[in-house]
């Protein structure tokens, strides 16, 4: 499948547009990872909601920062520095929310430019800590 955008076209998008797509990409990766658990759908849904929180995403970004190329690091910086016109979630600090936006921008960029192999390389690092979701469902 042909990527929807070239790298040049994707770089012209605002970081918030990239993050908009990246939010869905992250949710899909989190849900795909939970399939290995063989849990009931309700429990996977609860765990996925925890996994896609701004706090989790900011933590995941810290885990992958040393692995990023300069180009990817630039996309993350643009996402972190973006200023959404709404308040972040009450459950996250401004720094965590900015980090989550940076991660989402990167994931959106990789997806839109057809870099699925790179997404799969990063996927093991985009899993929340076991204690963050839950080891035994139902999640609370």
CSV table of C-alpha atoms in Angstrom, one decimal:
chain,number,residue,atom,x,y,z
A,1,UNK,CA,0.0,0.0,0.0
A,2,UNK,CA,1.3,3.4,-0.9
A,3,UNK,CA,1.7,5.8,2.1
A,4,UNK,CA,-0.9,8.5,2.1
A,5,UNK,CA,1.8,11.3,2.4
A,6,UNK,CA,5.4,11.8,1.5
A,7,UNK,CA,7.7,12.8,4.4
A,8,UNK,CA,7.7,16.4,3.0
A,9,UNK,CA,3.9,16.5,2.9
A,10,UNK,CA,3.7,15.1,6.4
A,11,UNK,CA,6.2,17.6,7.8
A,12,UNK,CA,4.0,20.4,6.5
A,13,UNK,CA,1.1,19.3,8.7
A,14,UNK,CA,0.8,20.9,12.1
A,15,UNK,CA,2.0,18.8,15.0
A,16,UNK,CA,-1.5,18.7,16.4
A,17,UNK,CA,-2.8,17.2,13.1
A,18,UNK,CA,-0.1,14.5,13.3
A,19,UNK,CA,-1.0,13.9,17.0
A,20,UNK,CA,-4.7,13.6,16.0
A,21,UNK,CA,-3.8,10.6,13.8
A,22,UNK,CA,-1.2,9.4,16.2
A,23,UNK,CA,-3.7,9.1,19.0
A,24,UNK,CA,-5.6,6.5,17.0
A,25,UNK,CA,-2.4,4.7,16.0
A,26,UNK,CA,-1.4,4.5,19.6
A,27,UNK,CA,-4.8,3.1,20.7
A,28,UNK,CA,-4.6,0.5,17.9
A,29,UNK,CA,-1.0,-0.5,19.0
A,30,UNK,CA,-2.1,-0.7,22.7
A,31,UNK,CA,-5.2,-2.8,21.8
A,32,UNK,CA,-3.2,-5.1,19.6
A,33,UNK,CA,-0.7,-5.7,22.4
A,34,UNK,CA,-3.5,-6.6,24.8
A,35,UNK,CA,-4.7,-9.3,22.4
A,36,UNK,CA,-1.8,-11.4,23.7
A,37,UNK,CA,-3.4,-11.4,27.2
A,38,UNK,CA,-6.4,-13.5,26.1
A,39,UNK,CA,-8.6,-11.5,28.5
A,40,UNK,CA,-12.3,-10.8,28.2
A,41,UNK,CA,-13.0,-7.8,26.0
A,42,UNK,CA,-14.3,-5.7,28.9
A,43,UNK,CA,-11.0,-6.2,30.7
A,44,UNK,CA,-9.0,-5.4,27.6
A,45,UNK,CA,-11.0,-2.2,27.1
A,46,UNK,CA,-10.3,-1.1,30.7
A,47,UNK,CA,-6.6,-1.8,30.3
A,48,UNK,CA,-6.5,0.0,26.9
A,49,UNK,CA,-8.0,3.1,28.5
A,50,UNK,CA,-5.2,3.2,31.0
A,51,UNK,CA,-2.6,2.5,28.4
A,52,UNK,CA,-3.6,5.5,26.2
A,53,UNK,CA,-3.6,8.0,29.1
A,54,UNK,CA,-1.3,11.1,28.8
A,55,UNK,CA,0.7,9.8,31.8
A,56,UNK,CA,1.4,6.5,30.1
A,57,UNK,CA,2.2,8.1,26.8
A,58,UNK,CA,4.7,10.5,28.4
A,59,UNK,CA,6.4,7.6,30.2
A,60,UNK,CA,6.5,5.6,26.9
A,61,UNK,CA,8.1,8.6,25.1
A,62,UNK,CA,10.8,8.7,27.7
A,63,UNK,CA,11.5,5.0,27.0
A,64,UNK,CA,11.9,5.5,23.2
A,65,UNK,CA,13.7,8.9,23.2
A,66,UNK,CA,17.2,7.2,23.0
A,67,UNK,CA,16.1,5.2,20.0
A,68,UNK,CA,14.9,8.0,17.8
A,69,UNK,CA,16.5,9.3,14.7
A,70,UNK,CA,17.2,13.1,14.5
A,71,UNK,CA,14.2,13.4,12.1
A,72,UNK,CA,11.9,11.6,14.6
A,73,UNK,CA,13.3,13.7,17.5
A,74,UNK,CA,12.3,16.8,15.6
A,75,UNK,CA,8.8,15.6,15.1
A,76,UNK,CA,8.6,14.8,18.9
A,77,UNK,CA,9.9,18.3,19.7
A,78,UNK,CA,7.4,19.9,17.4
A,79,UNK,CA,4.6,17.9,19.1
A,80,UNK,CA,5.8,18.7,22.6
A,81,UNK,CA,5.9,22.4,21.8
A,82,UNK,CA,2.5,22.6,20.1
A,83,UNK,CA,-0.1,24.5,22.0
A,84,UNK,CA,-3.6,23.0,21.8
A,85,UNK,CA,-6.4,25.4,22.3
A,86,UNK,CA,-7.9,23.4,25.2
A,87,UNK,CA,-6.9,22.4,28.7
A,88,UNK,CA,-5.1,19.1,29.1
A,89,UNK,CA,-6.6,16.3,31.2
A,90,UNK,CA,-6.8,16.8,34.9
A,91,UNK,CA,-5.0,13.5,35.5
A,92,UNK,CA,-1.8,14.7,33.9
A,93,UNK,CA,0.7,17.5,34.4
A,94,UNK,CA,1.3,20.0,31.6
A,95,UNK,CA,4.7,18.3,30.9
A,96,UNK,CA,3.1,14.9,30.7
A,97,UNK,CA,0.4,16.2,28.3
A,98,UNK,CA,3.1,17.8,26.2
A,99,UNK,CA,5.1,14.6,26.1
A,100,UNK,CA,2.0,12.6,25.2
A,101,UNK,CA,1.4,15.0,22.3
A,102,UNK,CA,4.9,14.6,21.1
A,103,UNK,CA,4.6,10.8,21.1
A,104,UNK,CA,1.3,11.0,19.3
A,105,UNK,CA,2.8,13.4,16.7
A,106,UNK,CA,5.6,10.9,16.1
A,107,UNK,CA,3.2,7.9,15.7
A,108,UNK,CA,1.0,9.9,13.3
A,109,UNK,CA,4.0,10.9,11.2
A,110,UNK,CA,5.3,7.4,11.0
A,111,UNK,CA,1.8,6.1,10.1
A,112,UNK,CA,1.1,8.8,7.5
A,113,UNK,CA,4.4,8.3,5.8
A,114,UNK,CA,4.0,4.5,5.6
A,115,UNK,CA,6.8,3.7,8.0
A,116,UNK,CA,5.0,0.7,9.5
A,117,UNK,CA,8.2,-1.2,10.0
A,118,UNK,CA,9.4,1.5,12.3
A,119,UNK,CA,6.1,1.5,14.2
A,120,UNK,CA,6.5,-2.2,14.7
A,121,UNK,CA,10.1,-1.7,15.9
A,122,UNK,CA,8.9,0.8,18.5
A,123,UNK,CA,5.8,-1.2,19.5
A,124,UNK,CA,7.5,-3.2,22.3
A,125,UNK,CA,8.4,0.1,24.0
A,126,UNK,CA,4.9,1.4,23.7
A,127,UNK,CA,3.4,-0.9,26.2
A,128,UNK,CA,2.5,0.3,29.6
A,129,UNK,CA,4.1,-1.2,32.7
A,130,UNK,CA,2.2,-4.3,33.9
A,131,UNK,CA,1.4,-2.6,37.2
A,132,UNK,CA,-0.1,0.3,35.3
A,133,UNK,CA,-2.7,-1.7,33.6
A,134,UNK,CA,-3.2,-4.7,35.7
A,135,UNK,CA,-1.8,-8.2,36.0
A,136,UNK,CA,-5.1,-9.9,36.7
A,137,UNK,CA,-8.3,-8.7,35.3
A,138,UNK,CA,-10.7,-7.1,35.9
A,139,UNK,CA,-8.7,-3.9,35.9
A,140,UNK,CA,-9.6,-1.3,38.4
